[in-house]
Amino acid sequence: MSTIESTLNETRVFSPTKAFSEQANVSSFAAYTALCQEAENDYELFWSNRAHEQIVWQRPFDQVLDDQNFPFCQWFKGGLLNVSYNCLDRHLATQADKVAIIFESDEGNVSRVTYRKLHQSVCQFANALKKQGINKGDRVIIYMPMGVEAVVAMQACARIGAIHSVVFGGFSARSLHERIVDAGAVVVITANEQVRGGKKNALKSTVDEAVNMGGTASVKHIIVYRRTDTTVPFDPARDIWWDEFIQHADFSCEPEWVDAEHPLFTLYTSGSTGKPKGVQHSSAGYLLGVKLSMQWVFDHKTDDVFWCTADVGWITGHSYVTYGPLAVGATQLIFEGIPTFPHPGRFWELIQKHKVTTFYTAPTAIRSLIKLGADLPAQYDLSSLRLLGSVGEPINPEAWMWFYEKVGQARCPIVDTWWQTETGCHMIAPLPGAVALKPGSCTFPIPGILAAIVDDSGNEMDSGKGGVLVIKKPFPSQVRTLWGDPERFKKTYFPTEIAQGRYYLAGDSAYRDQDGYFWIMGRVDDVLNVSGHRLGTMEIESALVAHPLVAEAAVVGKPHEVKGEAVIAFVTLKGSYPDDDTATEITNTLRDWVAKQIGPIAKPDEIRFGENLPKTRSGKIMRRLLRALAKGEEITQDVSTLENPAILEQLRLPLK
């Protein structure tokens, strides 16, 4: 890692305006550094003060941090709370009639839900779950479209202490099945269909297929929200329509007070092996992280209209749709559809229509919007915007500048946020009233987060030298373990090779410039970042090899101007090396197969066929060489260790 150096030379700096800083929650760089110094002076007292200030406790905690069983740390021991209470009940006395959610459907229908109404809906659904015997600690799979109901289902689980695991609605039956089995879920909450971009996509039938694969005896009920009029297969002994499920449930539900460390949810994320990782988050630490980041990074104000475009199936949708905005009592927009339907200006129309003030989206979406029409934002009134945000992957400076100038009209700061499923909330991001911005840099760690860049042994790197990004101390919103696999948790995030296993390993490479700004350079493992979604190469390879035509497969990524990374598969067939016509037919077959096995997001953009793959004599596939081939780079490294160096020419270009 010590040899990694950045070739990016970005010198532009954009300081916050005086007007923005004057109204900001953290209004100067001195105020930011004072918070950081407070954490450095007494780390536990810093987090204790934040937890007392931000969270309503049913019983106060008596220990801030217990790290005796490191890395299985516990925060705020002895404290009792309820996350749903902190997101809903606490606002009823002061703003019950404030709009919590503005929902716009794919078709353009708009509904508004107040905090009072959202609280009632959550209590009603929670009571219905309890009536079906779902209790504290039970696992609930949620496989839903974007909408108010998904938030209600998640908050209802939190209210009764059930552990939810949301699965992105684009994942296949097989991927859903893996997650149901691993979680031991007792209930699956879904819809008959989802509607996106004018198309109806089946959900209930996918759930049926997943449950019927076997090993799912734990599932007692499937609750189905009726999103469309489409009829779906129904088993009356197991399946329940959402409206009938809640029909006789009361609007009042006493929250289940849980320990600070009680699991709030698990969320499965791709790993470098075939089995997805069930990232487990706590209740108190996670809630504290998302709430503070709403205040610090998004500089939240009571009259803001906040819009995070992420699906609730991903961590961004958990933290900045379901929990963060509600924890601070925000009004937020939830949109069901896509930016291109029914016209390419839909996002800008939504901002204009609902007077959005904070707009948080992914670089992939930004690049897509540029391609749809770089001058389109000028056709809409975007004057309500005051803050922009970027999430999911590093944003390239060109896209940053377009976002800043065309969308933010050169007056809205951009908070470029680095964080992960495993961190739960922002780790490195600018506090917009305090920090000058550099296009493409996520700037500095938020107060209380001690990030560093080290070599393979844990020694900190000099400015400009790339290395491994780590966090040196435990933090409240940190992943607690991997569901059912504590050894994998230790090995993945706290490898003993780096600082004797005391640092949290992020898995990203990064460097710091002369001013101390952090720049993320990409993954150091075999996880692809496709359209802001992390996909394990091993999962895609496993799906390809599962096809009867395929003998072997290796998957790598290459840069893509819209998606961030494109999926490139190198495949050896069981039969003979294909000619051009056969290769086209097999490519289409395999792409469809991967979509069926994992989901459309994982379909290879390109498949190259070879009589074999480049391997060392010990049988290891040389993925570094494949990455170079995918990018069209010259092979400059020594290939003498390869068993079959001649294969590189065959794999250099796809068949025509």
XYZ file of C-alpha atoms in Angstrom:
656
model
C 0.000 0.000 0.000
C 2.898 2.385 0.672
C 3.574 2.630 -3.070
C 0.119 4.011 -3.923
C 0.245 7.618 -5.006
C -2.488 9.879 -6.293
C -2.326 11.282 -9.810
C -5.172 13.689 -9.078
C -4.027 17.304 -8.934
C -6.990 19.351 -7.727
C -6.207 22.855 -6.484
C -9.611 24.583 -6.460
C -10.930 25.568 -3.034
C -14.438 26.811 -2.195
C -14.894 28.437 1.196
C -18.333 28.695 2.818
C -19.992 32.073 2.383
C -20.275 34.366 5.380
C -24.075 34.111 5.209
C -24.004 30.294 5.292
C -21.480 30.146 8.122
C -23.389 32.633 10.265
C -26.473 30.396 10.319
C -24.610 27.065 10.501
C -24.806 24.665 13.435
C -20.984 24.596 13.422
C -20.097 28.032 12.139
C -16.301 28.147 11.817
C -13.222 25.993 11.424
C -12.270 27.033 14.955
C -15.598 25.665 16.240
C -14.983 22.408 14.347
C -11.460 22.032 15.732
C -12.752 22.808 19.237
C -15.130 19.833 18.982
C -12.294 17.644 17.730
C -10.085 18.840 20.582
C -12.835 18.065 23.084
C -12.892 14.478 21.826
C -9.098 14.253 21.910
C -8.910 15.588 25.479
C -11.440 13.140 26.932
C -12.860 10.729 24.381
C -15.418 9.056 26.642
C -16.647 12.322 28.152
C -17.099 13.737 24.630
C -19.380 10.862 23.621
C -21.118 10.798 27.002
C -22.061 14.466 26.611
C -23.369 13.885 23.088
C -25.431 10.863 24.181
C -27.009 12.760 27.083
C -27.800 15.737 24.825
C -29.218 13.856 21.859
C -31.032 10.751 23.139
C -34.122 10.383 25.309
C -33.247 7.628 27.781
C -35.783 5.616 29.731
C -32.903 4.721 32.037
C -29.537 6.519 31.851
C -26.382 4.583 31.039
C -23.750 3.998 33.723
C -20.727 3.195 31.518
C -19.779 5.045 28.337
C -17.477 2.508 26.648
C -16.619 -1.052 27.566
C -13.810 -2.285 25.310
C -12.571 -5.119 27.515
C -13.642 -7.663 24.885
C -12.211 -5.683 21.976
C -13.211 -5.494 19.137
C -16.662 -6.419 20.479
C -17.100 -3.036 22.139
C -20.196 -1.906 24.025
C -21.367 1.679 24.322
C -23.630 3.296 26.911
C -23.972 0.147 29.035
C -26.906 0.059 31.408
C -28.910 2.548 29.372
C -32.441 1.762 28.176
C -34.062 3.502 25.210
C -36.309 2.962 22.219
C -35.258 4.192 18.786
C -38.829 4.615 17.498
C -39.694 6.703 20.586
C -36.696 8.930 19.822
C -37.802 9.327 16.194
C -41.543 9.875 16.763
C -42.944 10.207 20.292
C -40.482 12.873 21.385
C -41.807 15.218 18.668
C -45.517 14.853 19.482
C -45.568 17.506 22.203
C -43.889 20.141 20.032
C -44.688 19.399 16.363
C -47.299 16.665 16.033
C -48.854 18.372 13.009
C -45.583 19.024 11.205
C -45.215 17.034 7.973
C -42.732 14.213 8.521
C -42.871 12.684 5.032
C -43.879 14.080 1.650
C -44.333 11.043 -0.578
C -44.483 11.274 -4.362
C -45.338 8.117 -6.263
C -43.947 7.066 -9.604
C -47.142 8.353 -11.242
C -46.846 11.729 -9.517
C -49.438 11.334 -6.776
C -48.467 13.202 -3.612
C -49.380 12.461 -0.010
C -48.237 14.134 3.202
C -47.868 12.356 6.524
C -47.587 14.304 9.787
C -45.638 13.142 12.815
C -48.934 12.381 14.555
C -50.164 10.238 11.664
C -46.806 8.489 11.227
C -46.726 7.699 14.947
C -50.228 6.211 14.739
C -49.339 4.110 11.682
C -46.172 2.787 13.323
C -48.014 1.954 16.563
C -50.793 0.220 14.637
C -48.375 -1.928 12.646
C -46.328 -2.665 15.765
C -49.448 -3.858 17.603
C -50.359 -6.077 14.645
C -46.875 -7.625 14.701
C -47.167 -8.322 18.419
C -50.588 -9.912 17.897
C -48.937 -12.349 15.459
C -46.398 -13.280 18.126
C -43.462 -11.222 16.848
C -41.452 -10.108 19.866
C -38.202 -8.508 20.947
C -35.232 -10.162 19.236
C -37.249 -11.788 16.413
C -35.932 -11.139 12.905
C -38.119 -9.564 10.246
C -37.195 -9.374 6.551
C -38.488 -6.280 4.721
C -38.579 -6.470 0.911
C -40.554 -3.378 -0.014
C -40.874 -0.598 -2.576
C -39.735 2.895 -1.614
C -42.567 4.510 0.280
C -44.083 5.421 3.616
C -44.959 1.779 4.319
C -41.302 0.720 4.265
C -40.509 3.354 6.902
C -43.530 2.298 8.949
C -42.427 -1.354 8.868
C -38.872 -0.514 9.957
C -39.973 1.854 12.724
C -42.577 -0.661 13.952
C -39.875 -3.309 14.314
C -37.747 -0.851 16.269
C -40.736 -0.049 18.474
C -41.209 -3.637 19.640
C -37.521 -4.578 19.685
C -37.717 -6.869 16.644
C -34.591 -6.859 14.465
C -35.294 -5.855 10.881
C -33.250 -6.805 7.864
C -34.180 -4.847 4.754
C -33.406 -6.442 1.387
C -33.208 -4.198 -1.679
C -36.250 -4.769 -3.892
C -34.057 -5.410 -6.932
C -32.385 -8.502 -5.493
C -33.287 -11.909 -6.871
C -35.129 -14.730 -5.120
C -31.850 -16.536 -4.493
C -30.263 -13.508 -2.826
C -33.410 -12.979 -0.760
C -33.450 -16.656 0.210
C -29.858 -16.476 1.493
C -30.752 -13.561 3.730
C -33.975 -15.122 5.052
C -32.123 -18.306 5.983
C -29.114 -16.581 7.532
C -31.301 -14.281 9.645
C -33.751 -17.013 10.659
C -36.573 -14.610 9.839
C -40.053 -15.254 11.244
C -41.870 -12.762 8.986
C -41.339 -11.302 5.518
C -42.959 -7.931 4.763
C -43.369 -7.171 1.069
C -45.758 -5.781 -1.572
C -47.534 -7.398 -4.463
C -45.483 -5.225 -6.847
C -43.293 -2.178 -6.963
C -43.662 0.584 -9.555
C -40.571 2.299 -10.963
C -40.197 4.200 -14.185
C -43.692 3.291 -15.345
C -42.979 -0.424 -14.973
C -44.425 -2.885 -12.515
C -41.946 -5.276 -10.923
C -42.992 -8.382 -9.033
C -42.098 -8.611 -5.355
C -44.529 -11.087 -3.820
C -43.803 -13.773 -6.419
C -40.067 -13.311 -5.761
C -40.693 -13.784 -2.039
C -42.708 -16.938 -2.775
C -39.878 -18.312 -4.888
C -37.336 -17.512 -2.151
C -39.402 -19.094 0.626
C -40.076 -22.193 -1.472
C -36.360 -22.884 -1.953
C -36.239 -24.649 1.380
C -34.620 -24.011 4.721
C -37.161 -21.302 5.491
C -39.370 -23.080 8.024
C -38.819 -20.146 10.411
C -41.066 -17.940 8.226
C -44.573 -18.022 9.688
C -46.186 -15.139 7.795
C -45.773 -13.003 4.672
C -47.392 -9.574 5.017
C -48.267 -8.061 1.628
C -48.863 -4.367 0.957
C -51.256 -3.840 -1.983
C -49.324 -1.328 -4.107
C -51.111 -2.147 -7.394
C -54.296 -3.905 -8.463
C -52.359 -6.869 -9.828
C -53.461 -10.240 -8.453
C -50.742 -12.415 -6.950
C -50.727 -16.003 -5.651
C -51.911 -16.097 -2.053
C -51.673 -18.731 0.639
C -54.333 -17.829 3.234
C -52.621 -19.957 5.859
C -49.430 -17.918 5.595
C -50.055 -14.689 3.643
C -51.814 -11.605 5.028
C -52.772 -8.417 3.205
C -51.312 -5.340 4.931
C -54.698 -3.590 5.304
C -56.276 -6.676 6.861
C -53.230 -7.217 9.067
C -53.630 -3.807 10.763
C -57.421 -3.617 10.601
C -58.177 -4.117 14.293
C -54.882 -2.897 15.763
C -54.820 0.014 18.189
C -53.179 3.369 17.378
C -51.269 3.389 20.649
C -48.326 1.081 21.383
C -46.051 1.373 24.393
C -42.451 1.135 23.151
C -40.277 -1.792 24.166
C -37.410 -0.297 26.165
C -34.261 -2.084 25.080
C -30.645 -2.112 26.149
C -28.361 0.373 24.388
C -26.602 -2.540 22.671
C -29.780 -4.310 21.551
C -29.509 -4.978 17.783
C -31.632 -2.468 15.875
C -31.088 -4.136 12.502
C -28.862 -6.286 10.382
C -28.089 -5.306 6.816
C -26.424 -7.710 4.422
C -23.534 -6.382 2.420
C -21.339 -8.082 -0.136
C -18.029 -9.550 0.872
C -15.058 -11.005 -0.929
C -16.428 -14.490 -0.325
C -19.707 -15.803 -1.651
C -21.658 -15.510 1.624
C -23.123 -12.040 2.291
C -22.164 -10.386 5.574
C -24.950 -9.540 8.024
C -23.743 -6.235 9.459
C -25.279 -5.838 12.920
C -25.930 -2.364 14.356
C -26.818 -1.406 17.896
C -29.680 0.837 18.994
C -28.133 3.738 20.945
C -24.787 4.130 19.185
C -26.308 3.991 15.716
C -29.072 6.464 16.621
C -26.544 8.886 18.081
C -24.396 8.739 14.947
C -27.183 9.401 12.449
C -28.668 12.189 14.543
C -25.384 14.030 15.054
C -24.512 13.765 11.369
C -27.883 15.270 10.432
C -26.998 18.258 12.603
C -23.307 18.563 11.800
C -22.946 17.473 8.172
C -26.409 18.351 6.832
C -26.590 21.432 9.091
C -30.256 20.592 9.637
C -32.737 23.408 10.305
C -36.354 23.041 11.425
C -37.755 24.438 8.159
C -35.585 22.285 5.867
C -37.098 19.919 3.321
C -34.579 17.085 3.210
C -34.323 14.667 0.276
C -32.055 11.634 0.247
C -32.598 9.715 -3.003
C -31.359 6.355 -1.636
C -33.524 3.261 -1.390
C -34.229 1.954 2.110
C -32.635 -1.329 0.997
C -29.198 0.268 1.426
C -27.550 1.762 4.511
C -27.993 5.302 3.168
C -31.750 4.755 3.126
C -31.633 3.406 6.682
C -29.592 6.267 8.070
C -30.840 9.211 6.033
C -34.430 8.225 5.251
C -35.791 6.031 8.044
C -33.832 7.147 11.117
C -31.720 10.320 10.806
C -34.347 12.751 9.447
C -37.038 11.538 11.860
C -34.634 11.690 14.816
C -34.172 15.446 14.246
C -37.854 16.026 13.469
C -37.288 16.869 9.813
C -39.669 17.099 6.895
C -38.347 14.823 4.175
C -39.264 13.875 0.627
C -39.521 10.207 -0.339
C -39.758 9.490 -4.066
C -40.768 6.138 -5.481
C -39.573 6.545 -9.045
C -36.450 7.151 -11.114
C -34.845 10.371 -12.422
C -35.698 9.686 -16.089
C -39.446 9.023 -15.885
C -41.634 10.354 -17.354
C -39.008 12.901 -18.471
C -35.315 13.547 -17.749
C -36.067 16.590 -15.591
C -38.023 14.654 -12.943
C -35.501 15.241 -10.123
C -35.337 18.983 -10.828
C -39.127 19.116 -11.054
C -39.395 17.461 -7.639
C -36.981 19.952 -6.064
C -38.959 22.837 -7.550
C -42.353 21.372 -6.631
C -41.573 20.472 -3.022
C -39.096 23.301 -2.327
C -36.340 20.887 -1.334
C -33.542 22.563 0.638
C -31.097 19.645 1.094
C -30.478 17.246 -1.794
C -28.369 14.129 -1.104
C -27.608 11.722 -3.952
C -24.896 9.513 -5.456
C -22.163 10.421 -7.974
C -23.662 7.758 -10.246
C -26.963 9.640 -10.266
C -25.154 12.940 -10.803
C -23.280 11.566 -13.830
C -26.513 10.126 -15.220
C -28.245 13.490 -14.786
C -25.420 15.210 -16.652
C -25.866 12.796 -19.569
C -29.633 13.295 -19.527
C -29.204 17.021 -19.969
C -26.389 19.093 -18.498
C -28.406 22.283 -18.940
C -31.727 20.870 -17.703
C -31.408 22.220 -14.134
C -31.503 25.765 -15.528
C -35.065 25.120 -16.745
C -36.317 24.708 -13.160
C -36.485 26.920 -10.095
C -33.924 25.399 -7.758
C -33.647 28.476 -5.540
C -34.947 26.575 -2.493
C -31.726 24.513 -2.361
C -29.181 25.514 0.272
C -27.074 22.351 0.632
C -26.047 19.488 -1.663
C -24.626 16.109 -0.704
C -22.819 13.206 -2.353
C -22.708 9.590 -1.135
C -21.720 6.080 -2.207
C -18.331 6.543 -3.837
C -15.760 9.273 -4.450
C -17.148 12.001 -6.697
C -14.905 13.017 -9.573
C -14.041 16.740 -9.686
C -15.816 17.333 -13.026
C -19.110 15.982 -11.696
C -18.576 17.942 -8.465
C -18.174 21.187 -10.388
C -21.302 20.575 -12.478
C -23.273 19.760 -9.323
C -21.955 22.908 -7.650
C -22.466 25.288 -10.574
C -25.540 23.954 -12.409
C -27.571 22.559 -9.515
C -26.357 24.613 -6.565
C -25.881 27.747 -8.684
C -22.449 28.282 -7.076
C -24.038 29.134 -3.705
C -24.745 25.715 -2.114
C -21.931 23.864 -0.328
C -21.498 20.187 -1.276
C -20.999 17.727 1.564
C -19.038 14.857 0.009
C -19.517 12.101 2.577
C -17.343 9.042 3.166
C -18.821 6.265 5.280
C -19.918 2.628 4.978
C -22.645 0.150 5.821
C -20.404 -0.866 8.690
C -19.936 2.646 10.122
C -23.657 3.457 10.117
C -23.199 7.181 9.535
C -20.774 9.749 8.115
C -17.154 9.341 9.149
C -15.302 11.824 6.938
C -17.288 14.757 5.584
C -17.183 18.554 5.616
C -19.155 20.502 8.191
C -20.447 22.955 5.575
C -20.334 26.148 7.634
C -16.829 25.445 8.864
C -14.761 23.702 6.186
C -13.539 24.939 2.813
C -14.300 22.427 0.058
C -12.041 20.804 -2.524
C -13.789 19.086 -5.460
C -13.340 15.327 -5.037
C -12.221 15.392 -1.390
C -14.382 14.305 1.542
C -12.247 16.766 3.582
C -11.915 15.917 7.318
C -13.230 13.395 9.863
C -16.289 14.502 11.801
C -15.622 15.320 15.472
C -14.929 12.215 17.549
C -13.752 10.094 14.591
C -10.012 9.433 14.639
C -9.232 8.445 11.045
C -5.744 7.813 9.683
C -3.956 6.411 6.633
C -1.428 3.690 7.343
C 0.761 1.154 5.604
C 0.318 -2.605 5.871
C 1.937 -2.587 9.323
C -0.138 0.256 10.759
C 2.449 3.053 10.417
C 0.954 6.394 9.404
C 1.740 7.600 5.892
C 3.268 10.910 4.880
C 1.190 13.493 3.025
C 0.503 12.509 -0.564
C 1.298 8.838 0.006
C -1.542 6.389 -0.389
C -2.286 3.715 2.156
C -5.038 1.908 4.015
C -7.788 3.998 5.597
C -8.371 3.084 9.250
C -10.229 4.430 12.279
C -8.023 4.262 15.343
C -10.591 4.225 18.145
C -13.994 2.555 18.572
C -16.950 4.839 17.815
C -20.623 4.551 18.849
C -22.196 3.851 15.424
C -19.692 1.128 14.547
C -20.772 -2.341 13.381
C -20.947 -4.591 16.452
C -20.431 -7.939 14.761
C -21.449 -9.950 11.705
C -24.669 -11.852 12.328
C -23.738 -15.353 13.456
C -20.084 -14.979 12.446
C -17.937 -13.152 15.041
C -14.693 -14.651 13.734
C -15.317 -13.278 10.260
C -16.050 -9.896 11.871
C -12.650 -9.836 13.586
C -10.767 -11.079 10.552
C -12.471 -8.634 8.152
C -12.397 -5.403 10.141
C -9.641 -5.834 12.734
C -6.914 -7.909 11.043
C -4.014 -8.571 13.357
C -1.508 -7.631 10.631
C -2.408 -3.941 11.022
C -1.626 -2.356 14.416
C -2.099 -5.718 16.181
C -5.785 -5.654 15.295
C -6.565 -2.440 17.224
C -7.655 -0.357 14.196
C -10.924 -0.591 12.284
C -9.958 -1.397 8.691
C -12.210 0.372 6.217
C -11.027 -1.551 3.147
C -10.479 1.650 1.149
C -7.228 3.197 0.038
C -6.762 6.912 0.567
C -4.229 9.688 1.017
C -4.051 13.073 2.718
C -2.829 16.172 0.935
C -0.579 18.878 2.369
C -3.580 20.593 3.985
C -4.690 17.400 5.729
C -7.668 16.768 3.430
C -8.647 13.127 2.889
C -8.964 11.772 -0.665
C -10.497 8.304 -1.188
C -8.811 6.277 -3.941
C -10.980 3.151 -4.077
C -11.314 -0.327 -2.639
C -8.375 -2.444 -1.669
C -10.341 -5.693 -1.836
C -12.440 -7.364 -4.498
C -15.671 -5.493 -3.900
C -17.075 -3.539 -6.831
C -18.874 -0.221 -6.475
C -21.539 -0.275 -9.184
C -23.957 2.655 -9.196
C -23.227 3.203 -5.532
C -23.932 -0.463 -4.672
C -21.173 -2.660 -3.269
C -21.104 -6.030 -4.993
C -18.796 -8.875 -4.132
C -16.911 -10.247 -7.130
C -17.044 -13.701 -5.555
C -20.837 -13.646 -5.563
C -20.939 -12.819 -9.280
C -18.267 -15.402 -10.042
C -20.209 -18.015 -8.087
C -23.357 -17.218 -10.041
C -21.540 -17.524 -13.388
C -19.909 -20.824 -12.486
C -23.308 -22.150 -11.416
C -24.391 -22.026 -15.081
C -23.949 -25.398 -16.815
C -21.943 -23.844 -19.670
C -19.294 -22.236 -17.438
C -16.178 -23.924 -16.121
C -14.502 -20.967 -14.468
C -15.008 -17.228 -14.053
C -13.201 -14.206 -12.655
C -14.821 -10.809 -12.232
C -13.157 -7.411 -11.965
C -14.229 -3.809 -12.303
C -13.146 -1.045 -14.621
C -14.008 2.659 -14.408
C -17.366 3.657 -15.890
C -18.295 7.295 -16.426
C -21.835 6.844 -15.126
C -21.895 3.807 -12.834
C -18.521 4.304 -11.187
C -17.431 0.765 -12.019
C -18.497 -1.601 -14.767
C -18.581 -5.357 -14.155
C -16.191 -7.227 -16.465
C -16.293 -11.030 -16.416
C -13.602 -13.331 -17.779
C -15.080 -16.746 -18.492
C -13.833 -20.179 -19.482
C -16.519 -22.422 -20.935
C -16.862 -26.151 -20.456
C -17.142 -26.577 -24.196
C -14.922 -25.217 -26.943
C -13.785 -21.607 -27.308
C -16.734 -19.795 -28.947
C -16.804 -18.008 -32.283
C -18.207 -14.473 -32.518
C -21.849 -15.439 -33.085
C -21.856 -18.075 -30.375
C -20.104 -15.701 -27.968
C -22.863 -13.093 -28.403
C -25.558 -15.652 -27.684
C -23.743 -17.047 -24.640
C -23.010 -13.547 -23.337
C -26.703 -12.669 -23.372
C -27.566 -15.970 -21.709
C -25.028 -15.476 -18.928
C -26.008 -11.854 -18.290
C -29.635 -12.902 -17.873
C -28.531 -15.778 -15.650
C -26.619 -13.450 -13.304
C -29.623 -11.134 -13.135
C -31.748 -14.096 -12.097
C -29.224 -15.374 -9.560
C -28.297 -12.070 -7.917
C -30.212 -9.184 -9.456
C -30.020 -6.916 -12.540
C -27.490 -4.608 -10.867
C -24.886 -7.419 -11.023
C -25.204 -8.199 -14.743
C -21.737 -8.094 -16.359
C -21.322 -5.156 -18.714
C -18.859 -7.213 -20.701
C -17.903 -10.889 -20.880
C -14.601 -12.017 -22.349
C -13.963 -15.648 -23.140
C -10.691 -17.489 -22.847
C -9.533 -21.068 -23.162
C -8.355 -20.575 -19.573
C -7.586 -17.767 -17.120
C -4.192 -16.303 -16.155
C -2.979 -18.258 -13.136
C 0.140 -18.727 -11.120
C 1.573 -22.194 -10.956
C -0.107 -22.619 -7.584
C -3.467 -22.099 -9.299
C -4.220 -18.543 -8.118
C -6.041 -16.388 -10.669
C -4.105 -13.158 -11.222
C -6.886 -10.592 -10.855
C -4.480 -7.672 -11.021
C -3.640 -8.697 -14.589
C -7.321 -9.031 -15.413
C -8.003 -5.522 -14.074
C -5.279 -4.175 -16.335
C -6.748 -6.041 -19.322
C -10.229 -4.738 -18.537
C -8.953 -1.159 -18.477
C -7.000 -1.637 -21.709
C -3.685 -0.996 -19.958
C -0.356 -2.410 -20.994
C 0.906 -5.278 -18.842
C 4.125 -3.955 -17.322
C 4.563 -6.320 -14.390
C 6.496 -9.555 -14.437
C 4.399 -12.402 -15.847
C 7.054 -15.084 -15.546
C 5.211 -16.649 -12.619
C 2.196 -17.304 -14.829
C 1.472 -20.844 -15.857
C 0.014 -19.628 -19.162
C 1.230 -16.114 -20.142
C -0.017 -16.501 -23.741
C -3.623 -16.360 -22.515
C -3.315 -12.612 -21.867
C -3.539 -11.792 -25.589
C -6.665 -13.905 -25.984
C -8.365 -12.066 -23.118
C -7.239 -8.575 -24.110
C -10.318 -7.802 -26.205
C -13.878 -9.139 -26.204
C -15.036 -11.135 -29.210
C -16.764 -9.009 -31.829
